[in-house]
mmCIF file with all atom_site columns, C-alpha atoms in Angstrom:
data_model
loop_
_atom_site.group_PDB
_atom_site.id
_atom_site.type_symbol
_atom_site.label_atom_id
_atom_site.label_alt_id
_atom_site.label_comp_id
_atom_site.label_asym_id
_atom_site.label_entity_id
_atom_site.label_seq_id
_atom_site.pdbx_PDB_ins_code
_atom_site.Cartn_x
_atom_site.Cartn_y
_atom_site.Cartn_z
_atom_site.occupancy
_atom_site.B_iso_or_equiv
_atom_site.pdbx_formal_charge
_atom_site.auth_seq_id
_atom_site.auth_comp_id
_atom_site.auth_asym_id
_atom_site.auth_atom_id
_atom_site.pdbx_PDB_model_num
ATOM 1   C CA . LYS A 1 1   ? -0.115  -0.197  0.341  1.00 81.00 ? 1465 LYS A CA 1
ATOM 2   C CA . THR A 1 2   ? 2.772   2.322   0.576  1.00 79.00 ? 1466 THR A CA 1
ATOM 3   C CA . ALA A 1 3   ? 4.518   1.853   -2.551 1.00 86.00 ? 1467 ALA A CA 1
ATOM 4   C CA . GLN A 1 4   ? 0.932   2.251   -4.511 1.00 87.00 ? 1468 GLN A CA 1
ATOM 5   C CA . ALA A 1 5   ? 0.321   5.164   -2.218 1.00 83.00 ? 1469 ALA A CA 1
ATOM 6   C CA . ARG A 1 6   ? -3.730  3.127   -2.030 1.00 86.00 ? 1470 ARG A CA 1
ATOM 7   C CA . PHE A 1 7   ? -3.714  4.093   2.477  1.00 86.00 ? 1471 PHE A CA 1
ATOM 8   C CA . GLU A 1 8   ? -7.328  3.612   3.656  1.00 87.00 ? 1472 GLU A CA 1
ATOM 9   C CA . MET A 1 9   ? -8.877  5.582   6.542  1.00 85.00 ? 1473 MET A CA 1
ATOM 10  C CA . SER A 1 10  ? -7.520  2.269   9.192  1.00 87.00 ? 1474 SER A CA 1
ATOM 11  C CA . ASP A 1 11  ? -4.141  2.691   7.225  1.00 91.00 ? 1475 ASP A CA 1
ATOM 12  C CA . LEU A 1 12  ? -3.787  6.039   8.474  1.00 91.00 ? 1476 LEU A CA 1
ATOM 13  C CA . GLU A 1 13  ? -5.008  6.417   11.823 1.00 92.00 ? 1477 GLU A CA 1
ATOM 14  C CA . LEU A 1 14  ? -2.916  2.895   12.289 1.00 93.00 ? 1478 LEU A CA 1
ATOM 15  C CA . LYS A 1 15  ? 0.220   4.179   10.705 1.00 93.00 ? 1479 LYS A CA 1
ATOM 16  C CA . THR A 1 16  ? -0.459  7.411   12.722 1.00 94.00 ? 1480 THR A CA 1
ATOM 17  C CA . LEU A 1 17  ? -0.372  5.893   16.486 1.00 96.00 ? 1481 LEU A CA 1
ATOM 18  C CA . GLU A 1 18  ? 2.322   3.946   15.116 1.00 95.00 ? 1482 GLU A CA 1
ATOM 19  C CA . ILE A 1 19  ? 5.047   6.708   14.930 1.00 96.00 ? 1483 ILE A CA 1
ATOM 20  C CA . VAL A 1 20  ? 3.381   8.955   18.030 1.00 96.00 ? 1484 VAL A CA 1
ATOM 21  C CA . ARG A 1 21  ? 4.079   5.587   19.895 1.00 96.00 ? 1485 ARG A CA 1
ATOM 22  C CA . LEU A 1 22  ? 7.245   6.248   18.003 1.00 96.00 ? 1486 LEU A CA 1
ATOM 23  C CA . GLN A 1 23  ? 8.524   9.076   18.370 1.00 96.00 ? 1487 GLN A CA 1
ATOM 24  C CA . PRO A 1 24  ? 6.134   10.259  21.451 1.00 95.00 ? 1488 PRO A CA 1
ATOM 25  C CA . PHE A 1 25  ? 8.007   13.599  21.099 1.00 96.00 ? 1489 PHE A CA 1
ATOM 26  C CA . LEU A 1 26  ? 5.213   14.305  18.070 1.00 95.00 ? 1490 LEU A CA 1
ATOM 27  C CA . ALA A 1 27  ? 2.062   14.434  20.378 1.00 95.00 ? 1491 ALA A CA 1
ATOM 28  C CA . GLU A 1 28  ? 3.567   16.141  23.459 1.00 95.00 ? 1492 GLU A CA 1
ATOM 29  C CA . SER A 1 29  ? 4.907   18.820  20.623 1.00 94.00 ? 1493 SER A CA 1
ATOM 30  C CA . PHE A 1 30  ? 0.954   18.671  18.832 1.00 92.00 ? 1494 PHE A CA 1
ATOM 31  C CA . ARG A 1 31  ? -0.941  19.110  22.245 1.00 93.00 ? 1495 ARG A CA 1
ATOM 32  C CA . ALA A 1 32  ? 1.018   22.314  23.166 1.00 93.00 ? 1496 ALA A CA 1
ATOM 33  C CA . GLY A 1 33  ? -1.384  23.954  20.653 1.00 91.00 ? 1497 GLY A CA 1
ATOM 34  C CA . TRP A 1 34  ? -4.734  22.596  22.536 1.00 93.00 ? 1498 TRP A CA 1
ATOM 35  C CA . ASP A 1 35  ? -5.358  23.263  25.398 1.00 95.00 ? 1499 ASP A CA 1
ATOM 36  C CA . TYR A 1 36  ? -8.738  20.344  25.446 1.00 94.00 ? 1500 TYR A CA 1
ATOM 37  C CA . TRP A 1 37  ? -10.352 18.606  22.769 1.00 94.00 ? 1501 TRP A CA 1
ATOM 38  C CA . MET A 1 38  ? -14.305 18.328  22.065 1.00 95.00 ? 1502 MET A CA 1
ATOM 39  C CA . ILE A 1 39  ? -14.600 15.206  20.703 1.00 94.00 ? 1503 ILE A CA 1
ATOM 40  C CA . ASP A 1 40  ? -18.458 14.816  18.921 1.00 94.00 ? 1504 ASP A CA 1
ATOM 41  C CA . GLU A 1 41  ? -19.941 11.479  17.382 1.00 93.00 ? 1505 GLU A CA 1
ATOM 42  C CA . TYR A 1 42  ? -18.349 9.835   20.041 1.00 92.00 ? 1506 TYR A CA 1
ATOM 43  C CA . GLN A 1 43  ? -20.339 6.574   19.303 1.00 91.00 ? 1507 GLN A CA 1
ATOM 44  C CA . ASP A 1 44  ? -18.922 5.884   16.087 1.00 92.00 ? 1508 ASP A CA 1
ATOM 45  C CA . THR A 1 45  ? -15.020 5.975   17.419 1.00 92.00 ? 1509 THR A CA 1
ATOM 46  C CA . SER A 1 46  ? -12.975 2.814   16.663 1.00 92.00 ? 1510 SER A CA 1
ATOM 47  C CA . PRO A 1 47  ? -10.434 1.343   19.586 1.00 93.00 ? 1511 PRO A CA 1
ATOM 48  C CA . VAL A 1 48  ? -7.522  2.042   17.577 1.00 94.00 ? 1512 VAL A CA 1
ATOM 49  C CA . GLN A 1 49  ? -9.066  5.764   16.801 1.00 94.00 ? 1513 GLN A CA 1
ATOM 50  C CA . VAL A 1 50  ? -9.219  5.753   21.197 1.00 94.00 ? 1514 VAL A CA 1
ATOM 51  C CA . ALA A 1 51  ? -5.620  5.294   21.588 1.00 95.00 ? 1515 ALA A CA 1
ATOM 52  C CA . LEU A 1 52  ? -4.879  8.026   18.667 1.00 95.00 ? 1516 LEU A CA 1
ATOM 53  C CA . LEU A 1 53  ? -6.847  10.683  20.325 1.00 94.00 ? 1517 LEU A CA 1
ATOM 54  C CA . GLN A 1 54  ? -5.312  8.930   24.086 1.00 94.00 ? 1518 GLN A CA 1
ATOM 55  C CA . ALA A 1 55  ? -1.944  9.835   22.138 1.00 95.00 ? 1519 ALA A CA 1
ATOM 56  C CA . LEU A 1 56  ? -2.733  13.356  20.942 1.00 95.00 ? 1520 LEU A CA 1
ATOM 57  C CA . ALA A 1 57  ? -4.775  14.191  23.912 1.00 95.00 ? 1521 ALA A CA 1
ATOM 58  C CA . GLY A 1 58  ? -3.025  13.817  26.659 1.00 93.00 ? 1522 GLY A CA 1
ATOM 59  C CA . GLU A 1 59  ? -4.259  14.401  30.115 1.00 91.00 ? 1523 GLU A CA 1
ATOM 60  C CA . ARG A 1 60  ? -5.567  17.492  28.731 1.00 93.00 ? 1524 ARG A CA 1
ATOM 61  C CA . PRO A 1 61  ? -9.317  18.013  28.877 1.00 92.00 ? 1525 PRO A CA 1
ATOM 62  C CA . LYS A 1 62  ? -12.031 15.935  26.962 1.00 92.00 ? 1526 LYS A CA 1
ATOM 63  C CA . TYR A 1 63  ? -15.303 17.189  25.460 1.00 94.00 ? 1527 TYR A CA 1
ATOM 64  C CA . LEU A 1 64  ? -16.503 14.104  24.327 1.00 94.00 ? 1528 LEU A CA 1
ATOM 65  C CA . VAL A 1 65  ? -20.197 14.309  22.431 1.00 93.00 ? 1529 VAL A CA 1
ATOM 66  C CA . GLY A 1 66  ? -22.598 11.131  21.105 1.00 91.00 ? 1530 GLY A CA 1
ATOM 67  C CA . ASP A 1 67  ? -25.589 9.676   21.200 1.00 88.00 ? 1531 ASP A CA 1
ATOM 68  C CA . PRO A 1 68  ? -24.431 5.513   20.917 1.00 85.00 ? 1532 PRO A CA 1
ATOM 69  C CA . GLN A 1 69  ? -28.020 5.138   19.719 1.00 83.00 ? 1533 GLN A CA 1
ATOM 70  C CA . GLN A 1 70  ? -26.866 7.157   16.531 1.00 83.00 ? 1534 GLN A CA 1
ATOM 71  C CA . SER A 1 71  ? -23.431 4.531   15.662 1.00 81.00 ? 1535 SER A CA 1
ATOM 72  C CA . ILE A 1 72  ? -23.833 3.946   12.349 1.00 79.00 ? 1536 ILE A CA 1
ATOM 73  C CA . TYR A 1 73  ? -19.872 3.406   11.365 1.00 80.00 ? 1537 TYR A CA 1
ATOM 74  C CA . LEU A 1 74  ? -19.713 -0.390  12.806 1.00 77.00 ? 1538 LEU A CA 1
ATOM 75  C CA . PHE A 1 75  ? -17.699 -1.321  9.152  1.00 76.00 ? 1539 PHE A CA 1
ATOM 76  C CA . ARG A 1 76  ? -15.229 0.850   9.370  1.00 79.00 ? 1540 ARG A CA 1
ATOM 77  C CA . GLY A 1 77  ? -14.979 0.129   13.042 1.00 81.00 ? 1541 GLY A CA 1
ATOM 78  C CA . SER A 1 78  ? -16.291 2.046   15.135 1.00 84.00 ? 1542 SER A CA 1
ATOM 79  C CA . ASP A 1 79  ? -17.229 0.140   18.891 1.00 85.00 ? 1543 ASP A CA 1
ATOM 80  C CA . VAL A 1 80  ? -20.689 1.770   21.105 1.00 83.00 ? 1544 VAL A CA 1
ATOM 81  C CA . ARG A 1 81  ? -18.919 -0.088  24.101 1.00 87.00 ? 1545 ARG A CA 1
ATOM 82  C CA . VAL A 1 82  ? -15.686 2.789   23.844 1.00 90.00 ? 1546 VAL A CA 1
ATOM 83  C CA . PHE A 1 83  ? -18.975 5.087   23.814 1.00 88.00 ? 1547 PHE A CA 1
ATOM 84  C CA . VAL A 1 84  ? -19.632 2.948   27.190 1.00 88.00 ? 1548 VAL A CA 1
ATOM 85  C CA . GLU A 1 85  ? -16.894 2.702   28.593 1.00 92.00 ? 1549 GLU A CA 1
ATOM 86  C CA . ALA A 1 86  ? -15.729 6.674   28.145 1.00 92.00 ? 1550 ALA A CA 1
ATOM 87  C CA . GLU A 1 87  ? -18.870 7.226   30.487 1.00 92.00 ? 1551 GLU A CA 1
ATOM 88  C CA . ALA A 1 88  ? -17.561 4.680   33.166 1.00 93.00 ? 1552 ALA A CA 1
ATOM 89  C CA . GLU A 1 89  ? -14.197 6.968   32.921 1.00 92.00 ? 1553 GLU A CA 1
ATOM 90  C CA . ILE A 1 90  ? -15.174 10.225  33.248 1.00 92.00 ? 1554 ILE A CA 1
ATOM 91  C CA . THR A 1 91  ? -17.418 8.932   36.528 1.00 93.00 ? 1555 THR A CA 1
ATOM 92  C CA . GLU A 1 92  ? -14.928 7.428   38.094 1.00 95.00 ? 1556 GLU A CA 1
ATOM 93  C CA . ARG A 1 93  ? -12.949 10.378  37.392 1.00 91.00 ? 1557 ARG A CA 1
ATOM 94  C CA . GLY A 1 94  ? -15.581 12.279  38.837 1.00 93.00 ? 1558 GLY A CA 1
ATOM 95  C CA . GLY A 1 95  ? -16.099 14.496  35.713 1.00 91.00 ? 1559 GLY A CA 1
ATOM 96  C CA . ALA A 1 96  ? -20.035 14.843  34.360 1.00 92.00 ? 1560 ALA A CA 1
ATOM 97  C CA . LEU A 1 97  ? -22.609 13.315  32.164 1.00 92.00 ? 1561 LEU A CA 1
ATOM 98  C CA . GLU A 1 98  ? -24.873 15.964  30.595 1.00 91.00 ? 1562 GLU A CA 1
ATOM 99  C CA . ARG A 1 99  ? -27.691 13.535  29.197 1.00 88.00 ? 1563 ARG A CA 1
ATOM 100 C CA . LYS A 1 100 ? -29.535 15.334  26.709 1.00 89.00 ? 1564 LYS A CA 1
ATOM 101 C CA . ILE A 1 101 ? -32.662 13.005  25.667 1.00 89.00 ? 1565 ILE A CA 1
ATOM 102 C CA . LYS A 1 102 ? -34.953 16.259  23.517 1.00 92.00 ? 1566 LYS A CA 1
ATOM 103 C CA . ASN A 1 103 ? -35.501 15.468  20.080 1.00 91.00 ? 1567 ASN A CA 1
ATOM 104 C CA . TYR A 1 104 ? -35.109 18.998  17.861 1.00 90.00 ? 1568 TYR A CA 1
ATOM 105 C CA . ARG A 1 105 ? -34.809 17.059  14.287 1.00 86.00 ? 1569 ARG A CA 1
ATOM 106 C CA . SER A 1 106 ? -38.194 14.973  14.406 1.00 87.00 ? 1570 SER A CA 1
ATOM 107 C CA . THR A 1 107 ? -41.421 15.869  15.040 1.00 87.00 ? 1571 THR A CA 1
ATOM 108 C CA . PRO A 1 108 ? -43.086 14.814  17.581 1.00 91.00 ? 1572 PRO A CA 1
ATOM 109 C CA . ASN A 1 109 ? -45.776 12.827  15.977 1.00 89.00 ? 1573 ASN A CA 1
ATOM 110 C CA . LEU A 1 110 ? -42.511 11.114  13.726 1.00 88.00 ? 1574 LEU A CA 1
ATOM 111 C CA . LEU A 1 111 ? -40.882 10.791  16.924 1.00 90.00 ? 1575 LEU A CA 1
ATOM 112 C CA . SER A 1 112 ? -42.988 8.918   19.042 1.00 90.00 ? 1576 SER A CA 1
ATOM 113 C CA . TRP A 1 113 ? -43.925 6.166   16.418 1.00 88.00 ? 1577 TRP A CA 1
ATOM 114 C CA . ILE A 1 114 ? -40.284 6.533   16.317 1.00 88.00 ? 1578 ILE A CA 1
ATOM 115 C CA . ASN A 1 115 ? -39.778 5.463   20.129 1.00 90.00 ? 1579 ASN A CA 1
ATOM 116 C CA . ASP A 1 116 ? -42.598 3.093   19.798 1.00 89.00 ? 1580 ASP A CA 1
ATOM 117 C CA . PHE A 1 117 ? -41.100 1.224   17.561 1.00 86.00 ? 1581 PHE A CA 1
ATOM 118 C CA . MET A 1 118 ? -37.121 0.856   18.997 1.00 85.00 ? 1582 MET A CA 1
ATOM 119 C CA . SER A 1 119 ? -38.192 0.203   22.034 1.00 87.00 ? 1583 SER A CA 1
ATOM 120 C CA . ALA A 1 120 ? -40.442 -2.942  20.995 1.00 86.00 ? 1584 ALA A CA 1
ATOM 121 C CA . GLN A 1 121 ? -37.261 -3.958  19.743 1.00 81.00 ? 1585 GLN A CA 1
ATOM 122 C CA . GLY A 1 122 ? -34.791 -4.632  22.628 1.00 80.00 ? 1586 GLY A CA 1
ATOM 123 C CA . GLU A 1 123 ? -34.431 -2.577  26.302 1.00 81.00 ? 1587 GLU A CA 1
ATOM 124 C CA . GLN A 1 124 ? -31.735 -1.044  25.005 1.00 79.00 ? 1588 GLN A CA 1
ATOM 125 C CA . PHE A 1 125 ? -33.217 1.847   23.127 1.00 85.00 ? 1589 PHE A CA 1
ATOM 126 C CA . GLU A 1 126 ? -33.597 5.304   25.567 1.00 88.00 ? 1590 GLU A CA 1
ATOM 127 C CA . ARG A 1 127 ? -36.942 6.901   24.446 1.00 91.00 ? 1591 ARG A CA 1
ATOM 128 C CA . MET A 1 128 ? -36.413 10.352  23.949 1.00 92.00 ? 1592 MET A CA 1
ATOM 129 C CA . GLU A 1 129 ? -39.225 13.004  25.407 1.00 93.00 ? 1593 GLU A CA 1
ATOM 130 C CA . PRO A 1 130 ? -40.213 14.659  22.079 1.00 93.00 ? 1594 PRO A CA 1
ATOM 131 C CA . ARG A 1 131 ? -40.083 19.669  21.366 1.00 92.00 ? 1595 ARG A CA 1
ATOM 132 C CA . ALA A 1 132 ? -43.355 19.166  22.180 1.00 90.00 ? 1596 ALA A CA 1
ATOM 133 C CA . ALA A 1 133 ? -46.646 17.800  22.931 1.00 89.00 ? 1597 ALA A CA 1
ATOM 134 C CA . VAL A 1 134 ? -47.653 15.300  20.579 1.00 87.00 ? 1598 VAL A CA 1
ATOM 135 C CA . GLU A 1 135 ? -51.126 15.571  18.954 1.00 83.00 ? 1599 GLU A CA 1
ATOM 136 C CA . PRO A 1 136 ? -53.753 13.032  18.429 1.00 84.00 ? 1600 PRO A CA 1
ATOM 137 C CA . SER A 1 137 ? -53.718 12.681  14.673 1.00 80.00 ? 1601 SER A CA 1
ATOM 138 C CA . ASN A 1 138 ? -54.914 10.649  11.379 1.00 78.00 ? 1602 ASN A CA 1
ATOM 139 C CA . GLU A 1 139 ? -51.516 11.394  9.744  1.00 76.00 ? 1603 GLU A CA 1
ATOM 140 C CA . THR A 1 140 ? -48.882 8.542   8.223  1.00 73.00 ? 1604 THR A CA 1
ATOM 141 C CA . VAL A 1 141 ? -45.701 9.520   10.286 1.00 79.00 ? 1605 VAL A CA 1
ATOM 142 C CA . ALA A 1 142 ? -43.598 6.490   9.033  1.00 84.00 ? 1606 ALA A CA 1
ATOM 143 C CA . THR A 1 143 ? -44.855 2.793   7.216  1.00 84.00 ? 1607 THR A CA 1
ATOM 144 C CA . PHE A 1 144 ? -42.889 0.062   8.304  1.00 84.00 ? 1608 PHE A CA 1
ATOM 145 C CA . ILE A 1 145 ? -42.889 -2.466  5.067  1.00 87.00 ? 1609 ILE A CA 1
ATOM 146 C CA . ARG A 1 146 ? -41.980 -6.214  5.782  1.00 86.00 ? 1610 ARG A CA 1
ATOM 147 C CA . ALA A 1 147 ? -42.481 -8.971  2.731  1.00 88.00 ? 1611 ALA A CA 1
ATOM 148 C CA . GLU A 1 148 ? -41.587 -11.984 1.930  1.00 91.00 ? 1612 GLU A CA 1
ATOM 149 C CA . SER A 1 149 ? -38.574 -11.416 -0.034 1.00 90.00 ? 1613 SER A CA 1
ATOM 150 C CA . PRO A 1 150 ? -36.761 -8.283  -0.914 1.00 87.00 ? 1614 PRO A CA 1
ATOM 151 C CA . GLU A 1 151 ? -38.087 -8.401  -4.524 1.00 89.00 ? 1615 GLU A CA 1
ATOM 152 C CA . LEU A 1 152 ? -41.823 -7.896  -2.236 1.00 91.00 ? 1616 LEU A CA 1
ATOM 153 C CA . GLU A 1 153 ? -40.606 -5.258  -0.238 1.00 89.00 ? 1617 GLU A CA 1
ATOM 154 C CA . ARG A 1 154 ? -39.211 -2.860  -3.197 1.00 90.00 ? 1618 ARG A CA 1
ATOM 155 C CA . GLU A 1 155 ? -42.389 -3.549  -4.577 1.00 91.00 ? 1619 GLU A CA 1
ATOM 156 C CA . GLY A 1 156 ? -44.403 -2.625  -1.725 1.00 91.00 ? 1620 GLY A CA 1
ATOM 157 C CA . LEU A 1 157 ? -42.418 0.480   -1.136 1.00 91.00 ? 1621 LEU A CA 1
ATOM 158 C CA . ALA A 1 158 ? -42.023 1.579   -5.108 1.00 91.00 ? 1622 ALA A CA 1
ATOM 159 C CA . ALA A 1 159 ? -45.972 1.608   -4.351 1.00 93.00 ? 1623 ALA A CA 1
ATOM 160 C CA . ARG A 1 160 ? -46.365 3.256   -0.657 1.00 92.00 ? 1624 ARG A CA 1
ATOM 161 C CA . VAL A 1 161 ? -43.983 5.993   -2.355 1.00 92.00 ? 1625 VAL A CA 1
ATOM 162 C CA . ALA A 1 162 ? -46.378 6.694   -5.233 1.00 94.00 ? 1626 ALA A CA 1
ATOM 163 C CA . GLU A 1 163 ? -48.461 6.688   -3.237 1.00 93.00 ? 1627 GLU A CA 1
ATOM 164 C CA . LEU A 1 164 ? -47.919 9.929   -1.407 1.00 92.00 ? 1628 LEU A CA 1
ATOM 165 C CA . LEU A 1 165 ? -46.929 11.289  -4.523 1.00 94.00 ? 1629 LEU A CA 1
ATOM 166 C CA . ALA A 1 166 ? -50.084 11.282  -5.687 1.00 96.00 ? 1630 ALA A CA 1
ATOM 167 C CA . GLU A 1 167 ? -51.724 12.093  -2.399 1.00 92.00 ? 1631 GLU A CA 1
ATOM 168 C CA . GLY A 1 168 ? -49.818 15.696  -2.864 1.00 93.00 ? 1632 GLY A CA 1
ATOM 169 C CA . ALA A 1 169 ? -45.814 14.604  -0.565 1.00 90.00 ? 1633 ALA A CA 1
ATOM 170 C CA . ARG A 1 170 ? -42.168 15.497  -2.539 1.00 92.00 ? 1634 ARG A CA 1
ATOM 171 C CA . LEU A 1 171 ? -39.528 13.629  -2.816 1.00 90.00 ? 1635 LEU A CA 1
ATOM 172 C CA . GLU A 1 172 ? -37.793 15.741  -0.410 1.00 89.00 ? 1636 GLU A CA 1
ATOM 173 C CA . GLN A 1 173 ? -40.592 14.963  2.464  1.00 87.00 ? 1637 GLN A CA 1
ATOM 174 C CA . ILE A 1 174 ? -40.320 10.942  2.237  1.00 89.00 ? 1638 ILE A CA 1
ATOM 175 C CA . CYS A 1 175 ? -37.395 8.768   3.920  1.00 86.00 ? 1639 CYS A CA 1
ATOM 176 C CA . VAL A 1 176 ? -36.408 5.544   3.162  1.00 88.00 ? 1640 VAL A CA 1
ATOM 177 C CA . ILE A 1 177 ? -34.108 3.705   5.628  1.00 84.00 ? 1641 ILE A CA 1
ATOM 178 C CA . GLY A 1 178 ? -32.657 1.101   4.792  1.00 81.00 ? 1642 GLY A CA 1
ATOM 179 C CA . ARG A 1 179 ? -30.214 -2.425  7.367  1.00 74.00 ? 1643 ARG A CA 1
ATOM 180 C CA . THR A 1 180 ? -27.059 -1.403  4.762  1.00 78.00 ? 1644 THR A CA 1
ATOM 181 C CA . HIS A 1 181 ? -26.236 0.577   2.301  1.00 79.00 ? 1645 HIS A CA 1
ATOM 182 C CA . ARG A 1 182 ? -26.641 -1.902  -1.131 1.00 83.00 ? 1646 ARG A CA 1
ATOM 183 C CA . VAL A 1 183 ? -30.682 -2.995  0.035  1.00 82.00 ? 1647 VAL A CA 1
ATOM 184 C CA . LEU A 1 184 ? -30.794 1.035   -0.191 1.00 83.00 ? 1648 LEU A CA 1
ATOM 185 C CA . MET A 1 185 ? -28.806 1.175   -4.215 1.00 86.00 ? 1649 MET A CA 1
ATOM 186 C CA . GLU A 1 186 ? -31.465 -1.752  -4.664 1.00 85.00 ? 1650 GLU A CA 1
ATOM 187 C CA . VAL A 1 187 ? -34.165 0.201   -3.696 1.00 83.00 ? 1651 VAL A CA 1
ATOM 188 C CA . SER A 1 188 ? -32.949 2.619   -5.621 1.00 83.00 ? 1652 SER A CA 1
#
């Protein structure tokens, strides 16, 4: 990979970690320019990235931000246990944890559907609070499509999208969620 200049992100992370372990003064020199560190999307951090961040940040204060329910980079080596371990370490060291469970992104009725659906999938899901009261409504905010085969699911999905469009919905108002990128590509 080196000879062909074909490094991938994981190679860059491993190579950087190797360098700062072999030459700790480089991490110390880099660290000197920063008073504290804020790492966002921490739920998508891999064990290699944790080691690299520790080498770079040292004992400087760290602010970790993330939501383990939104971990999406398992294919890239992220491990939600990293987040759980960080919470435990922060607590042990006397640090503060702040939980923000109010959701401002989703409409209250959609969030209610998500809470009900995800809670039924397992105990690990933490319900989110809507930004406003859930209003009684006959509006369909989400549809779960399941069929005997992937082909039938795609047909059902296409039919549902066509119905929504015929009812006046705009494409930007329709969100399709799938288990994998491959499944979404097949749908598209």
